[in-house]
Amino acid sequence: MAIPVIIDTDPGIDDALAIFLACAAPELDIRAVTTVAGNVGINRTTRNAAHLLSLGGRSHVPVHRGADRPLRQELATIEDIHGQNGLGGVELPGTAPAPAEGSATEALIRHLAAAAPESLTIVLLGPQTNLALALQKQPGIARAVREFVVMGGSLDPEGGNSTRYAEFNIHTDPEAAAIVLAAGRPMTWIPLEVARQASVDRAWIEALRAGGGPCALAGAAMLDFYLRAFDRPQAALYDPLTVLWLIAPELFDLRPATLEIETLDAARAGQTRFDLATSTSQIRVATRCDDRAVRTRLLERLLRL
Ligand code: BDR
Ligand code: CA
C-alpha cells in the first residue's frame, strides 16, 4: 500500500526536484501539499508548488497556502540561490492551478484529525512554521503522525549553511522546529552533510536534460541556475533526499539520536545538537548515504516523468 504523505515545502529549486520525485513515486500517496515562506515569499512558493505538481501529472493534489513568515522573527528569503521566482528564473510551461480552499494550518489539522493513529507521514522541506501552528492550535493531532521526515540541521553543531551554527530551514524558524520536535513523534532527519555527500555535477544535470520531458527539462534548467549560484562544479540536492529516503531507505545509514534545537541564544539560533550516544530515541538522523546509488536512483526516477 502506498504511504500516505503530506509535503510541507517552500519551492525553491531543490523543493521542486523533491516534488517531481514524489510525483514519480507510486510508493507515495500524496494527500496534500502545504506551502510556507522560506526560500522565497509565500505567493511564489504556493504558485510554484501548484505548477510543479501539475507538470508532474498530479494536478489533483490540493495545495494549501501557508505561513507568510516565521513564528517570531522576520522572514529572510534567499533569491540569490533560488532566483526571484524561486525556480531559478525558469518559466514552467502551462499555467499554475489555483490553490485549494483553506490554509495550510487548517488543512494539516483536518487531515491529521481524520487520520488513524500513527498513519500519516509529514515531509518537512522548509521552515516548520505551518506544523508548529497546527500543533499549537490542536496538540492532539500529533497522534496521527506516523513520522516527520525532515530536511534540516547539520550533524556538526558548527556546520551550518545559514550561519556557522544553523542550517537554513531551522535557522529561519527555530521556534517552530522546537515545537515540532516537542510533539514527541518519530522523526527522520536528513542533515546537510548527508545531502552534500550526494551532490550532483554538470554531467548529472546533462543526463537529466537528455530525458527531454517537461519535468526533466525544467529540472535541468533550474539546476543550471543553482550551480551558477553556488559557483561550484557540484551542488547538494537537499530536499529530494527526504523523498528518496521514503522510497529507498536502504540507501541511507540512520542512527538513533537525541536532539536539541537552540532557540534562546540568538547567535546560535537554529543550531541542531544531535547526540548519537543513545539506542532508544524515536529520532533518527542519517549519517551517510550510498551517494552513487542516490544519484543514480534520483535520475532514474526523475526521468520517468
Ligand atoms: C534547505 O534550505 C533551503 O534553501 C533548501 O530548499 C533546503 O530545504 C537546505 O539547507
Ligand atoms: Ca526547501
Short mmCIF file of C-alpha atoms and ligand atoms in Angstrom, two decimals:
data_model
loop_
_atom_site.label_atom_id
_atom_site.label_comp_id
_atom_site.label_asym_id
_atom_site.label_seq_id
_atom_site.Cartn_x
_atom_site.Cartn_y
_atom_site.Cartn_z
CA MET A 1 0.00 0.00 0.00
CA ALA A 2 1.25 3.50 -0.84
CA ILE A 3 2.50 5.58 2.10
CA PRO A 4 0.13 8.49 2.81
CA VAL A 5 2.14 11.73 2.98
CA ILE A 6 1.70 15.46 3.23
CA ILE A 7 4.57 17.52 1.88
CA ASP A 8 5.22 20.90 3.50
CA THR A 9 7.53 22.91 1.26
CA ASP A 10 8.95 26.27 0.10
CA PRO A 11 9.83 25.78 -3.60
CA GLY A 12 12.72 26.55 -4.10
CA ILE A 13 14.81 24.68 -6.69
CA ASP A 14 15.59 21.62 -4.57
CA ASP A 15 12.00 21.57 -3.27
CA ALA A 16 10.93 21.50 -6.93
CA LEU A 17 13.02 18.38 -7.52
CA ALA A 18 11.59 16.81 -4.37
CA ILE A 19 8.07 17.45 -5.65
CA PHE A 20 8.94 15.95 -9.05
CA LEU A 21 10.44 12.92 -7.32
CA ALA A 22 7.28 12.46 -5.24
CA CYS A 23 5.23 12.69 -8.44
CA ALA A 24 7.37 9.89 -9.86
CA ALA A 25 6.86 7.67 -6.81
CA PRO A 26 3.86 5.33 -6.86
CA GLU A 27 5.06 4.26 -3.40
CA LEU A 28 3.64 7.54 -2.07
CA ASP A 29 0.05 8.68 -1.77
CA ILE A 30 0.38 12.49 -1.70
CA ARG A 31 -2.67 13.63 0.25
CA ALA A 32 -1.83 17.36 0.14
CA VAL A 33 0.98 19.83 -0.30
CA THR A 34 1.23 22.76 2.11
CA THR A 35 3.40 25.76 1.38
CA VAL A 36 5.46 28.03 3.58
CA ALA A 37 7.55 31.15 3.08
CA GLY A 38 11.24 30.35 3.17
CA ASN A 39 13.44 30.30 0.10
CA VAL A 40 11.11 32.92 -1.41
CA GLY A 41 7.86 34.54 -0.30
CA ILE A 42 4.59 32.70 0.16
CA ASN A 43 2.92 33.83 -3.09
CA ARG A 44 5.76 32.36 -5.10
CA THR A 45 6.15 29.14 -3.09
CA THR A 46 2.40 28.50 -3.37
CA ARG A 47 2.19 29.19 -7.08
CA ASN A 48 5.34 27.14 -7.70
CA ALA A 49 4.09 24.13 -5.72
CA ALA A 50 0.81 24.02 -7.67
CA HIS A 51 2.56 24.47 -11.01
CA LEU A 52 5.20 21.82 -10.29
CA LEU A 53 2.59 19.26 -9.22
CA SER A 54 0.58 19.87 -12.35
CA LEU A 55 3.69 19.47 -14.51
CA GLY A 56 4.39 16.23 -12.64
CA GLY A 57 0.90 14.94 -13.52
CA ARG A 58 -0.59 15.44 -10.04
CA SER A 59 -2.80 18.48 -10.53
CA HIS A 60 -5.47 16.77 -8.38
CA VAL A 61 -3.28 17.08 -5.25
CA PRO A 62 -4.58 20.05 -3.21
CA VAL A 63 -2.07 22.81 -2.47
CA HIS A 64 -2.75 24.90 0.65
CA ARG A 65 -1.14 28.27 1.17
CA GLY A 66 0.65 28.51 4.49
CA ALA A 67 2.50 30.90 6.77
CA ASP A 68 3.95 34.02 5.18
CA ARG A 69 6.55 34.47 7.93
CA PRO A 70 8.21 32.61 10.80
CA LEU A 71 6.60 32.50 14.26
CA ARG A 72 8.74 35.21 15.85
CA GLN A 73 11.35 36.62 13.54
CA GLU A 74 11.29 38.41 10.21
CA LEU A 75 11.46 36.33 7.05
CA ALA A 76 14.82 36.40 5.24
CA THR A 77 14.47 34.88 1.76
CA ILE A 78 17.35 33.69 -0.43
CA GLU A 79 16.58 34.66 -4.03
CA ASP A 80 20.31 34.64 -4.76
CA ILE A 81 20.22 30.83 -4.52
CA HIS A 82 16.73 30.14 -5.88
CA GLY A 83 16.07 33.07 -8.23
CA GLN A 84 13.45 35.81 -7.98
CA ASN A 85 10.69 33.36 -8.86
CA GLY A 86 12.08 30.58 -6.65
CA LEU A 87 12.78 28.40 -9.68
CA GLY A 88 15.99 29.94 -10.95
CA GLY A 89 14.07 32.16 -13.36
CA VAL A 90 12.72 29.12 -15.21
CA GLU A 91 9.20 29.66 -16.54
CA LEU A 92 7.28 26.39 -16.36
CA PRO A 93 5.05 25.52 -19.31
CA GLY A 94 1.28 25.84 -18.85
CA THR A 95 -0.39 27.67 -16.02
CA ALA A 96 -0.37 27.15 -12.26
CA PRO A 97 -3.68 25.81 -10.91
CA ALA A 98 -5.25 27.90 -8.13
CA PRO A 99 -4.52 26.81 -4.57
CA ALA A 100 -7.16 24.84 -2.68
CA GLU A 101 -9.56 26.34 -0.12
CA GLY A 102 -8.28 26.57 3.43
CA SER A 103 -4.90 27.50 4.86
CA ALA A 104 -2.05 25.06 5.34
CA THR A 105 -2.68 25.03 9.08
CA GLU A 106 -6.36 24.23 8.59
CA ALA A 107 -5.53 21.51 6.07
CA LEU A 108 -2.92 19.92 8.35
CA ILE A 109 -5.37 19.90 11.25
CA ARG A 110 -8.14 18.48 9.09
CA HIS A 111 -6.01 15.71 7.57
CA LEU A 112 -4.41 14.73 10.85
CA ALA A 113 -7.66 14.85 12.81
CA ALA A 114 -9.25 12.50 10.28
CA ALA A 115 -6.30 10.09 10.05
CA ALA A 116 -5.87 6.90 12.07
CA PRO A 117 -3.26 6.97 14.86
CA GLU A 118 0.33 6.85 13.60
CA SER A 119 -0.74 6.72 9.96
CA LEU A 120 0.31 9.93 8.21
CA THR A 121 3.87 10.84 7.24
CA ILE A 122 4.72 14.53 7.08
CA VAL A 123 7.66 15.55 4.91
CA LEU A 124 9.11 18.88 6.03
CA LEU A 125 11.19 20.62 3.36
CA GLY A 126 11.20 24.19 4.65
CA PRO A 127 10.78 26.20 7.83
CA GLN A 128 8.39 24.23 10.04
CA THR A 129 6.01 27.13 10.78
CA ASN A 130 2.82 25.50 9.44
CA LEU A 131 3.19 22.36 11.52
CA ALA A 132 4.02 24.37 14.62
CA LEU A 133 0.90 26.49 14.19
CA ALA A 134 -1.25 23.39 13.68
CA LEU A 135 0.22 21.68 16.76
CA GLN A 136 -0.23 24.82 18.87
CA LYS A 137 -3.88 25.02 17.86
CA GLN A 138 -4.66 21.35 18.27
CA PRO A 139 -1.91 19.37 20.03
CA GLY A 140 -3.90 16.12 19.84
CA ILE A 141 -3.35 15.85 16.09
CA ALA A 142 0.25 14.71 16.75
CA ARG A 143 -1.17 11.24 17.47
CA ALA A 144 -1.92 10.72 13.79
CA VAL A 145 1.67 11.39 12.73
CA ARG A 146 3.49 8.24 11.78
CA GLU A 147 6.70 10.14 11.27
CA PHE A 148 8.15 13.51 10.40
CA VAL A 149 10.75 13.29 7.65
CA VAL A 150 12.84 16.42 7.83
CA MET A 151 15.40 18.07 5.61
CA GLY A 152 17.28 20.20 8.06
CA GLY A 153 20.03 20.70 10.55
CA SER A 154 23.61 19.55 10.50
CA LEU A 155 25.41 16.76 12.33
CA ASP A 156 28.24 19.15 13.09
CA PRO A 157 26.86 21.77 15.50
CA GLU A 158 29.12 24.28 13.81
CA GLY A 159 28.41 23.09 10.26
CA GLY A 160 25.51 25.35 9.30
CA ASN A 161 24.83 26.90 5.91
CA SER A 162 22.73 29.89 7.00
CA THR A 163 25.07 30.78 9.85
CA ARG A 164 28.10 28.98 11.18
CA TYR A 165 25.73 27.22 13.62
CA ALA A 166 22.50 26.72 11.77
CA GLU A 167 21.02 25.22 8.65
CA PHE A 168 18.60 27.40 6.65
CA ASN A 169 15.25 25.67 7.38
CA ILE A 170 15.84 25.51 11.12
CA HIS A 171 17.50 28.91 11.29
CA THR A 172 14.55 30.54 9.52
CA ASP A 173 12.12 29.41 12.24
CA PRO A 174 13.88 27.81 15.22
CA GLU A 175 10.85 28.14 17.50
CA ALA A 176 8.69 26.24 15.02
CA ALA A 177 11.23 23.41 14.74
CA ALA A 178 11.40 23.20 18.54
CA ILE A 179 7.60 22.92 18.74
CA VAL A 180 7.51 20.14 16.15
CA LEU A 181 10.31 18.31 17.97
CA ALA A 182 8.46 18.65 21.27
CA ALA A 183 5.43 16.88 19.78
CA GLY A 184 7.38 13.72 20.57
CA ARG A 185 6.61 11.81 17.38
CA PRO A 186 9.14 9.70 15.46
CA MET A 187 11.39 11.75 13.20
CA THR A 188 13.93 11.04 10.49
CA TRP A 189 16.36 13.85 9.75
CA ILE A 190 18.43 14.26 6.60
CA PRO A 191 21.13 16.75 7.63
CA LEU A 192 23.34 18.94 5.44
CA GLU A 193 26.32 16.59 5.49
CA VAL A 194 24.43 13.64 4.02
CA ALA A 195 22.85 15.81 1.34
CA ARG A 196 26.28 17.16 0.43
CA GLN A 197 27.66 13.67 0.14
CA ALA A 198 25.28 13.07 -2.77
CA SER A 199 25.96 16.36 -4.59
CA VAL A 200 25.33 16.37 -8.34
CA ASP A 201 27.56 17.75 -11.07
CA ARG A 202 27.19 19.07 -14.60
CA ALA A 203 27.22 15.56 -16.12
CA TRP A 204 24.29 14.53 -13.91
CA ILE A 205 22.36 17.64 -14.93
CA GLU A 206 23.04 16.93 -18.61
CA ALA A 207 21.81 13.36 -18.18
CA LEU A 208 18.60 14.77 -16.68
CA ARG A 209 18.20 17.25 -19.54
CA ALA A 210 18.70 14.47 -22.08
CA GLY A 211 15.48 12.90 -20.79
CA GLY A 212 13.70 15.61 -22.74
CA GLY A 213 10.38 15.54 -20.87
CA PRO A 214 8.93 18.78 -19.44
CA CYS A 215 9.96 17.97 -15.85
CA ALA A 216 13.46 16.85 -16.85
CA LEU A 217 13.97 20.00 -18.93
CA ALA A 218 12.64 22.29 -16.21
CA GLY A 219 14.67 20.50 -13.54
CA ALA A 220 17.89 20.75 -15.56
CA ALA A 221 17.31 24.45 -16.31
CA MET A 222 16.70 25.18 -12.62
CA LEU A 223 19.88 23.32 -11.72
CA ASP A 224 21.87 25.38 -14.25
CA PHE A 225 20.93 28.44 -12.18
CA TYR A 226 21.57 26.61 -8.88
CA LEU A 227 25.07 25.52 -9.89
CA ARG A 228 25.89 29.06 -11.01
CA ALA A 229 24.52 30.45 -7.73
CA PHE A 230 26.82 28.25 -5.68
CA ASP A 231 29.64 28.81 -8.14
CA ARG A 232 30.93 25.27 -7.65
CA PRO A 233 31.23 22.30 -10.00
CA GLN A 234 28.85 20.33 -7.76
CA ALA A 235 25.81 21.22 -5.68
CA ALA A 236 23.87 19.38 -2.98
CA LEU A 237 20.26 18.49 -3.76
CA TYR A 238 18.90 18.73 -0.26
CA ASP A 239 15.14 18.22 -0.26
CA PRO A 240 14.75 15.29 -2.71
CA LEU A 241 16.74 13.10 -0.35
CA THR A 242 13.86 13.03 2.13
CA VAL A 243 11.52 11.66 -0.54
CA LEU A 244 14.18 9.24 -1.72
CA TRP A 245 14.62 8.01 1.84
CA LEU A 246 10.90 7.13 1.92
CA ILE A 247 11.11 5.11 -1.28
CA ALA A 248 14.64 3.67 -0.93
CA PRO A 249 15.59 3.63 2.77
CA GLU A 250 18.29 1.04 2.14
CA LEU A 251 20.44 3.78 0.57
CA PHE A 252 20.85 5.60 3.90
CA ASP A 253 22.54 4.81 7.22
CA LEU A 254 20.48 6.08 10.14
CA ARG A 255 21.39 6.35 13.80
CA PRO A 256 19.07 6.94 16.73
CA ALA A 257 19.84 10.29 18.35
CA THR A 258 18.63 12.77 20.87
CA LEU A 259 18.25 16.29 19.55
CA GLU A 260 18.26 19.78 20.98
CA ILE A 261 17.39 22.84 18.90
CA GLU A 262 18.76 26.20 20.01
CA THR A 263 16.10 28.87 20.41
CA LEU A 264 17.48 31.04 23.21
CA ASP A 265 20.97 32.12 22.20
CA ALA A 266 20.46 34.49 19.24
CA ALA A 267 23.92 33.87 17.79
CA ARG A 268 23.31 30.12 17.69
CA ALA A 269 19.60 30.21 16.86
CA GLY A 270 18.55 27.13 14.91
CA GLN A 271 21.61 25.08 15.86
CA THR A 272 20.87 21.35 15.93
CA ARG A 273 22.72 19.30 18.55
CA PHE A 274 22.38 15.61 17.73
CA ASP A 275 23.73 13.18 20.30
CA LEU A 276 24.24 9.73 18.82
CA ALA A 277 25.05 8.10 22.18
CA THR A 278 21.63 6.52 22.51
CA SER A 279 19.89 3.47 21.13
CA THR A 280 16.31 4.12 22.11
CA SER A 281 15.34 7.51 20.69
CA GLN A 282 12.40 7.92 18.29
CA ILE A 283 14.57 10.40 16.44
CA ARG A 284 16.86 9.07 13.76
CA VAL A 285 19.40 11.01 11.82
CA ALA A 286 21.07 9.98 8.58
CA THR A 287 24.83 9.80 8.98
CA ARG A 288 25.76 8.76 5.44
CA CYS A 289 24.28 7.56 2.19
CA ASP A 290 25.30 5.39 -0.72
CA ASP A 291 25.94 8.51 -2.77
CA ARG A 292 26.44 6.84 -6.16
CA ALA A 293 23.21 4.89 -5.78
CA VAL A 294 21.40 8.02 -4.56
CA ARG A 295 22.42 9.96 -7.67
CA THR A 296 21.51 7.07 -9.96
CA ARG A 297 18.17 6.43 -8.30
CA LEU A 298 17.21 10.11 -8.34
CA LEU A 299 17.99 10.39 -12.01
CA GLU A 300 16.22 7.17 -12.89
CA ARG A 301 13.05 8.32 -11.13
CA LEU A 302 13.07 11.88 -12.45
CA LEU A 303 13.45 10.54 -15.99
CA ARG A 304 10.20 8.61 -15.60
CA LEU A 305 8.15 11.79 -15.57
C1 BDR B 1 17.42 23.77 2.76
O1 BDR B 1 17.35 25.18 2.66
C2 BDR B 1 16.64 25.55 1.52
O2 BDR B 1 17.28 26.58 0.83
C3 BDR B 1 16.52 24.33 0.67
O3 BDR B 1 15.32 24.34 -0.06
C4 BDR B 1 16.57 23.21 1.65
O4 BDR B 1 15.29 22.89 2.13
C5 BDR B 1 18.89 23.37 2.74
O5 BDR B 1 19.54 23.95 3.83
CA CA B 2 13.25 23.69 0.98
#
